[in-house]
Short mmCIF file of C-alpha atoms in Angstrom, two decimals:
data_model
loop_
_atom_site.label_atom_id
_atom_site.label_comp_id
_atom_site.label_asym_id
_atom_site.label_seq_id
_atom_site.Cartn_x
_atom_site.Cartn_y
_atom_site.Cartn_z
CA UNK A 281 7.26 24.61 3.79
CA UNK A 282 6.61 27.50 6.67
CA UNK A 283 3.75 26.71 8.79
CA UNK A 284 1.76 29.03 7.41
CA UNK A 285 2.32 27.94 4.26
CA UNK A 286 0.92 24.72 4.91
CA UNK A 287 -2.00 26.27 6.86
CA UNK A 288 -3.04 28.18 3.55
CA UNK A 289 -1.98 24.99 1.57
CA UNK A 290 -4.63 23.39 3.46
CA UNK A 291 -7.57 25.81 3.00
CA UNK A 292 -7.18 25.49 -0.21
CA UNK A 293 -7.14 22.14 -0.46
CA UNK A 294 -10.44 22.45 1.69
CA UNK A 295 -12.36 24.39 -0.82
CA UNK A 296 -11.35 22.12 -3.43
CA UNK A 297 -12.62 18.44 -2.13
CA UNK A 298 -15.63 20.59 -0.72
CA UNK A 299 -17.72 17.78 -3.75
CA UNK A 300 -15.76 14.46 -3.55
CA UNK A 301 -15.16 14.57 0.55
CA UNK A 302 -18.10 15.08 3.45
CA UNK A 303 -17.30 16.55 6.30
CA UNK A 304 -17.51 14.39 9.32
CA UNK A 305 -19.18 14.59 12.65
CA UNK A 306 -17.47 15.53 16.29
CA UNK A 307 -19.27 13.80 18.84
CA UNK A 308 -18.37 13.51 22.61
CA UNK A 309 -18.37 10.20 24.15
CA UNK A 310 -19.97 10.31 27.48
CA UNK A 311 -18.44 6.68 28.31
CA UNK A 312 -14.78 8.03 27.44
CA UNK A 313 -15.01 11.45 28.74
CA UNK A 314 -16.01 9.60 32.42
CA UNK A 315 -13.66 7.43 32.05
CA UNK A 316 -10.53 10.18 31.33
CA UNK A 317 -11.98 12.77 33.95
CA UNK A 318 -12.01 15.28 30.82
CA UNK A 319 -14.14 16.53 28.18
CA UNK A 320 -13.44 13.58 25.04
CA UNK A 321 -14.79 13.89 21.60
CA UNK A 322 -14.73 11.60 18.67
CA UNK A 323 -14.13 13.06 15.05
CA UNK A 324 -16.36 10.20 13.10
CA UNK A 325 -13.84 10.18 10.25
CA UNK A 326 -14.70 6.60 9.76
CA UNK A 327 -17.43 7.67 8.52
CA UNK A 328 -15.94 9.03 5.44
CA UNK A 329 -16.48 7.83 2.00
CA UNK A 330 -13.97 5.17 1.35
CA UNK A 331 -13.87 4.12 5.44
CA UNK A 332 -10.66 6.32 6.03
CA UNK A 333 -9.18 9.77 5.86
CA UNK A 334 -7.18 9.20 3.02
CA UNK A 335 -10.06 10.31 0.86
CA UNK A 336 -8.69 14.02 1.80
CA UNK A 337 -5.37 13.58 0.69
CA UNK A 338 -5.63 11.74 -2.38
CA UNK A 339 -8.53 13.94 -3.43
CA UNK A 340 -6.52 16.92 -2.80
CA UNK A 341 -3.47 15.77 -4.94
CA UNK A 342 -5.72 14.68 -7.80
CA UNK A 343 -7.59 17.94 -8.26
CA UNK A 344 -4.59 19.66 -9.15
CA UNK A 345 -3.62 17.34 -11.74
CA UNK A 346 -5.19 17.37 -15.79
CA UNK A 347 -8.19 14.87 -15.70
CA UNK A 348 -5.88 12.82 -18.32
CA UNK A 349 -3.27 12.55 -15.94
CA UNK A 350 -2.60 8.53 -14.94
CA UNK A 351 -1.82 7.92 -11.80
CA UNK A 352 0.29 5.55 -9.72
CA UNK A 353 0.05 4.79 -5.90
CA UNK A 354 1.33 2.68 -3.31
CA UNK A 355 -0.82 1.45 -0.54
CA UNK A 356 -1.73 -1.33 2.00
CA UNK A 357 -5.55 -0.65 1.23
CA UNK A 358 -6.52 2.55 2.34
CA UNK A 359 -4.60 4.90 0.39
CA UNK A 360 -5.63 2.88 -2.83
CA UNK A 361 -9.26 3.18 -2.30
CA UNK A 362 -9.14 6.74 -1.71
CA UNK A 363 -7.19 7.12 -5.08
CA UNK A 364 -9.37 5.22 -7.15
CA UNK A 365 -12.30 6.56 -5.64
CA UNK A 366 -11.50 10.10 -6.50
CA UNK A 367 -10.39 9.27 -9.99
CA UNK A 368 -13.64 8.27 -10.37
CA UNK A 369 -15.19 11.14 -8.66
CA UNK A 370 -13.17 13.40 -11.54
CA UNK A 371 -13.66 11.39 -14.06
CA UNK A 372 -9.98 9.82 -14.47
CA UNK A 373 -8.93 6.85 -15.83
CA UNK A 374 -8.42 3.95 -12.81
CA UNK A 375 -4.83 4.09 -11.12
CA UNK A 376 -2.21 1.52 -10.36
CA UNK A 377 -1.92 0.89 -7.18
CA UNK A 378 1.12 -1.23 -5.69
CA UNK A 379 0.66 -3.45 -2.49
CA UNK A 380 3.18 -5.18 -0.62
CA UNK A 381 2.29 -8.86 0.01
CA UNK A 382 2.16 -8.16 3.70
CA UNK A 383 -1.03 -5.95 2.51
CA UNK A 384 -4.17 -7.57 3.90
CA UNK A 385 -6.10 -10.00 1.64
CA UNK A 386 -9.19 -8.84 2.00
CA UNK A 387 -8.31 -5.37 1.43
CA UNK A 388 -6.54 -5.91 -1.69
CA UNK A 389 -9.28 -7.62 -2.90
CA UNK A 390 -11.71 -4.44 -2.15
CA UNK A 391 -9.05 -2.41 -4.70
CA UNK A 392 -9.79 -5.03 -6.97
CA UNK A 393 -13.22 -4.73 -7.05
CA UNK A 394 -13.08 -0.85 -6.62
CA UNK A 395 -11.80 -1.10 -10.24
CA UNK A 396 -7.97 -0.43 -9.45
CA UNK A 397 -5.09 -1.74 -11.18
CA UNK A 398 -3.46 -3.89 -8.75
CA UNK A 399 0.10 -4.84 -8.72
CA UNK A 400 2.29 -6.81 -5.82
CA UNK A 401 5.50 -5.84 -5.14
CA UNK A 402 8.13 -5.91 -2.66
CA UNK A 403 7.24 -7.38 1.28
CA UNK A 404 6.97 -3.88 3.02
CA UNK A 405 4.98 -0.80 2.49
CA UNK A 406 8.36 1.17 1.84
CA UNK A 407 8.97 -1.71 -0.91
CA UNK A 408 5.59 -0.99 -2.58
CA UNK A 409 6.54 2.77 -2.28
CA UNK A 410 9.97 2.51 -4.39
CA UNK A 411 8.72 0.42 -7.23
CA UNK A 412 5.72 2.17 -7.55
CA UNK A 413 7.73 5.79 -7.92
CA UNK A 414 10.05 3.60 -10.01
CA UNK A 415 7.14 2.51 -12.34
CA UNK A 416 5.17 6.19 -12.58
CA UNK A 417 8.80 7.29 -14.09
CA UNK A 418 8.88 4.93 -16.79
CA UNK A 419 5.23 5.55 -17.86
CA UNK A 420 5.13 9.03 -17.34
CA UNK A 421 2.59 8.84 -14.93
CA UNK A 422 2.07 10.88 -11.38
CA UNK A 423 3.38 9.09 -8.49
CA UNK A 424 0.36 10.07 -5.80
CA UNK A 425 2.37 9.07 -2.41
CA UNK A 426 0.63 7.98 0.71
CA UNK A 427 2.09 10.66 2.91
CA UNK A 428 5.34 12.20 1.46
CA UNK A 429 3.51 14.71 -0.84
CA UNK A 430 2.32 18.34 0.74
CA UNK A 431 -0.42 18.98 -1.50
CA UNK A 432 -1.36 14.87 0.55
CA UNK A 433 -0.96 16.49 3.72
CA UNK A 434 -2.92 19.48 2.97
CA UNK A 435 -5.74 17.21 2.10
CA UNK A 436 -5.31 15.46 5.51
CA UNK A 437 -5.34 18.90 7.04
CA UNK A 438 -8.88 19.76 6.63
CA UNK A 439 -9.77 17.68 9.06
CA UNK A 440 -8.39 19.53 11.11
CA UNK A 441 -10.11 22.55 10.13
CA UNK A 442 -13.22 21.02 10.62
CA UNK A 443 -12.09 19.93 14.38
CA UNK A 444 -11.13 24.14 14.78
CA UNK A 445 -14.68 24.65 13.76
CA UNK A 446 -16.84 22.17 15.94
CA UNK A 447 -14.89 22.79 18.92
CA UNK A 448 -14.32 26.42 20.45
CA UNK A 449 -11.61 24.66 23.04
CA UNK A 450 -9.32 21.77 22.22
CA UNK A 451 -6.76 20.52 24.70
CA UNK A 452 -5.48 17.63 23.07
CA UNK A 453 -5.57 15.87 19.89
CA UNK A 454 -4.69 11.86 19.67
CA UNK A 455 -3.89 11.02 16.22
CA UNK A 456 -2.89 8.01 14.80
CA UNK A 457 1.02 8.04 13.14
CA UNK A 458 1.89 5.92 10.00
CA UNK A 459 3.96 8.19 7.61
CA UNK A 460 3.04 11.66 9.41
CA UNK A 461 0.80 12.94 6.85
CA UNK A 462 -2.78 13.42 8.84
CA UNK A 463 -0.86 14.03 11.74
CA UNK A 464 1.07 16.82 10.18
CA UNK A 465 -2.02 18.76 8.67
CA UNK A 466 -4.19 18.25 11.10
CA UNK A 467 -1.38 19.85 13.65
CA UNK A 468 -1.04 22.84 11.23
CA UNK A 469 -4.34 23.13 11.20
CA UNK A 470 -5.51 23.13 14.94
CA UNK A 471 -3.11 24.78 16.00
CA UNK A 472 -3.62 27.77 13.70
CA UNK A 473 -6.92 28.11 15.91
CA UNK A 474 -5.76 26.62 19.15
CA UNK A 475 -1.85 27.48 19.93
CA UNK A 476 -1.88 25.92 23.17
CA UNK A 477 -3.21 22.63 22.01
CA UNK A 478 -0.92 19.43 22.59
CA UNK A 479 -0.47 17.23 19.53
CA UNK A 480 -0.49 13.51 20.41
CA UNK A 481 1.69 10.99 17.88
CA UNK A 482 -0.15 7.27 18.77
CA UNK A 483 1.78 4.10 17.33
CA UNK A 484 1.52 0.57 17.75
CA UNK A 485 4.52 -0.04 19.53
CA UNK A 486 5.16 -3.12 16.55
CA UNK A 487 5.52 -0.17 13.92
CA UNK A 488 6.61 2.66 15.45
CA UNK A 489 8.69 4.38 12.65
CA UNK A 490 8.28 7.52 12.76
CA UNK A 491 8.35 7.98 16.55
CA UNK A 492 11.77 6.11 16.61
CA UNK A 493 12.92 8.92 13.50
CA UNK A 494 11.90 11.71 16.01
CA UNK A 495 14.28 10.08 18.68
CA UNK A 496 17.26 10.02 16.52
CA UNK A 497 16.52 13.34 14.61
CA UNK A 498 16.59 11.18 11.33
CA UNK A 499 14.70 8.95 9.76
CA UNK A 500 15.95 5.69 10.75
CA UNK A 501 14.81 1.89 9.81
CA UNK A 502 13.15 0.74 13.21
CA UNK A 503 11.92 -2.96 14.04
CA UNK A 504 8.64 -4.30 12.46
CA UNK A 505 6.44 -6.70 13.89
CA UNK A 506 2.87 -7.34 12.85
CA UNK A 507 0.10 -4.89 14.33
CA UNK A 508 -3.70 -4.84 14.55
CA UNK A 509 -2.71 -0.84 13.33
CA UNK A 510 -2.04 -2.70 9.39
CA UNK A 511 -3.09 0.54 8.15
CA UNK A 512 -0.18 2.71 10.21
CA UNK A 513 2.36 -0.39 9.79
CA UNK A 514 5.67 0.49 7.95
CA UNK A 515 8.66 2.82 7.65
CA UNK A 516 8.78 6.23 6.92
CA UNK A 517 10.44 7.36 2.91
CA UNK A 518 13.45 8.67 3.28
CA UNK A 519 13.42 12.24 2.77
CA UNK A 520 9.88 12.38 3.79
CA UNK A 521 8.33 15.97 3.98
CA UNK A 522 6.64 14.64 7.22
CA UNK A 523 9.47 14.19 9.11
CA UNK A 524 10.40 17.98 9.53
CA UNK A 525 6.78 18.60 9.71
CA UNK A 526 6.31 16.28 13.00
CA UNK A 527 9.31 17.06 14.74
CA UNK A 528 8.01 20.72 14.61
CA UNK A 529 4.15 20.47 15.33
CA UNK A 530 3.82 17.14 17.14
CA UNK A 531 4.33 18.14 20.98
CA UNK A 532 3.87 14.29 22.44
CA UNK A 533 4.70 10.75 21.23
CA UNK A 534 3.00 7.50 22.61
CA UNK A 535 3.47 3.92 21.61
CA UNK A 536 0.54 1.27 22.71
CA UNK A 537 0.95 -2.54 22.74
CA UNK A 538 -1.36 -5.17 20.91
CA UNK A 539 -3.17 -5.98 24.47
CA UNK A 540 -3.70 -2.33 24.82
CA UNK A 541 -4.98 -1.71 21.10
CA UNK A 542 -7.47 -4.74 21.28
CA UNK A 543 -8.54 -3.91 24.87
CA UNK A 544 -9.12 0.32 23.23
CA UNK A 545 -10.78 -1.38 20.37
CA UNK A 546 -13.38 -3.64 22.90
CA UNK A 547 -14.35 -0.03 24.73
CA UNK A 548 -15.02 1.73 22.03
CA UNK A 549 -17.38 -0.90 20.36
CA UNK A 550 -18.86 -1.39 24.03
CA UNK A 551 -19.24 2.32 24.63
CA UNK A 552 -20.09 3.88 21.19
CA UNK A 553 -20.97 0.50 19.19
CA UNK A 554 -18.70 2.02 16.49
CA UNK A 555 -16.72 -0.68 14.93
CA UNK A 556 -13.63 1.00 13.46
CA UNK A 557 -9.84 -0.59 12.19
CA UNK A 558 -7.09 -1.27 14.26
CA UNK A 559 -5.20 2.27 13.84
CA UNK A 560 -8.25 3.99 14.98
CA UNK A 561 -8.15 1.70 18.12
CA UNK A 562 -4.39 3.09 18.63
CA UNK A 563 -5.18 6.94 19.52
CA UNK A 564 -8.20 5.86 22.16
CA UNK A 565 -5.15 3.39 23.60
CA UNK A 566 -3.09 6.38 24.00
CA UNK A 567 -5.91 8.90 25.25
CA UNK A 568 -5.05 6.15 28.85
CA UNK A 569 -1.50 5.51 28.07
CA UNK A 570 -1.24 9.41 27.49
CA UNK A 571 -4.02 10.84 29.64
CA UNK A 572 -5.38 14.83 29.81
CA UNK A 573 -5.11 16.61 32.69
CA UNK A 574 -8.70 16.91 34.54
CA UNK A 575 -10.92 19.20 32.70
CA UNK A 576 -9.56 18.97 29.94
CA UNK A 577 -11.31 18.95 25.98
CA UNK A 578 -9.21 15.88 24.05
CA UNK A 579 -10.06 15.35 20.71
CA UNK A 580 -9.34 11.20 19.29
CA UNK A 581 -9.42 11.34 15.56
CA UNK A 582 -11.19 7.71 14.69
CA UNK A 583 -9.14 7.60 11.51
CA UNK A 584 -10.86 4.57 9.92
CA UNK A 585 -13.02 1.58 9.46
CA UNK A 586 -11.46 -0.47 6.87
CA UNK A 587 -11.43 -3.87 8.89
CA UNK A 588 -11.29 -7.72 7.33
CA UNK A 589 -13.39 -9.86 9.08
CA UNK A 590 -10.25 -11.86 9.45
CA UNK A 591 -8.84 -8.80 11.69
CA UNK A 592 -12.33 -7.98 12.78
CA UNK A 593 -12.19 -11.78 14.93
CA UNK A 594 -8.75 -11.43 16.03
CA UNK A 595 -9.36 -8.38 17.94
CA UNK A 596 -12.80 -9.54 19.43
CA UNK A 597 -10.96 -12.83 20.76
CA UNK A 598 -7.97 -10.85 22.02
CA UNK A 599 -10.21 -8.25 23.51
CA UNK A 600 -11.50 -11.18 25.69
#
């Protein structure tokens, strides 16, 4: 898909989640933007029903489908929330959503509760992935994908048209990188408004797929290790309409260590008092791994709040 393409793609996606989605605030954080020597704002999407940003993409992807459609996902616990939240919002019948059993406990659970069909499978996100496109082809269902779906990354995209519209200057733009589908609308998107702006990939150095694809111009299997950044952790698909898309519109790629997520998670909290998940942690890492020039207007995309309390204790005794 051409660039502008997408950027259309994503307008449209815009005016159709307009009902199921609310658009979330842009703040500037006085603590951070001291701290960097440049102008730093905070898109809230934590805020956002659900706790995440997947609530664009999945609601994007369902709209276009009949409202008797069923539906079949793959998800560590964001994803899957936003899915079954906006087959509610439409009226649908409840999806089934695979996990891996690496997927957090308490997150699964939330599915659960949410009213989603829950079904284990496989040890990795990427295992999840297969057998849930495996198991939409034998029912004849829709497999919604996390990430590997462009009407999915369109969805992500309008938050970056709400970032073009709050902010008449943007820099820089930290985003958080699991399969490269926010990262790859919300590039489209801001840069549509703001050419010069510098698109920021931030990964947990423990799961840094997609980052490690980009080096070898191909998506390659990289080394896994657990990460407070659950909700980024795992391999990219093979094939994965993300991959071209990031290699084109992300200009900058920076990996940040467990010390230096739970230390970015600690100064947020003591700064804003926001208390968000361990990928949106990653991108305020990177924003002093990665830093703007002075004078600068950096944008960190707080990407979501979906934390266990198990998680939640972790980080607050690391960040110590």
């Amino acid at each position: 898909m051409q660039h502008a393409e997408l950027l259309l793609a994503i307008r449209d996606a815009s005016a159709r989640i307009a009902d199921i989605v609310q658009r979330t605030p842009t703040v500037q954080s006085g603590a951070l933007s001291r701290a960097a020597g440049a102008a730093v704002y905070l898109k809230l999407e934590h805020l956002q029903h659900t706790g995440s940003f997947k609530l664009r993409g999945a609601s994007a992807k369902l709209t276009k489908l009949p409202r008797d459609a069923s539906v079949v996902t793959a998800s560590t616990g964001n994803h899957g929330l936003a899915v079954t939240y906006a087959a509610q919002a439409l009226g649908m019948r409840p999806p089934r959503v695979f996990v891996p059993k690496s997927a957090d406990a308490e997150k699964v659970e939330r599915l659960r509760v949410a009213g989603a069909e829950v079904v284990v499978e496989g040890a990795e996100c990427v295992d999840a992935e297969e057998a849930a496109a495996a198991a939409a082809v034998r029912a004849s269902s829709v497999y919604v994908s996390p990430y590997n779906d462009l009407d999915v990354v369109a969805g992500q995209g309008t938050l970056g048209l709400e970032l073009a519209l709050d902010l008449p200057r943007i820099d820089r733009v930290y985003v958080a990188v699991g399969g490269g589908g926010l990262i790859a609308g919300v590039a489209a998107a801001v840069k549509a408004a703001h050419p010069s702006a510098r698109v920021i990939g931030c990964l947990p150095a423990n799961s840094a797929g997609m980052a490690a694809s980009i080096r070898a111009g191909r998506i390659v299997v990289a080394p896994e290790e657990p990460t407070y950044s659950d909700a980024t952790a795992g391999g990219v698909e093979s094939g994965s309409v993300t991959f071209p898309l990031c290699q084109a519109l992300v200009d900058e790629w920076s990996t940040v260590t467990e010390d230096e997520i739970a230390g970015a998670w600690h100064a947020l909290f003591a700064a804003e008092r926001w208390v968000v998940e361990g990928a949106a942690a990653v991108p305020v890492a990177a924003l002093t791994k990665t830093p703007p020039q002075a004078g600068e207007h950096a944008v960190i995309v707080l990407c979501g709040r979906n934390i266990s309390l198990t998680k939640l204790e972790r980080l607050r005794a690391h960040a110590r």
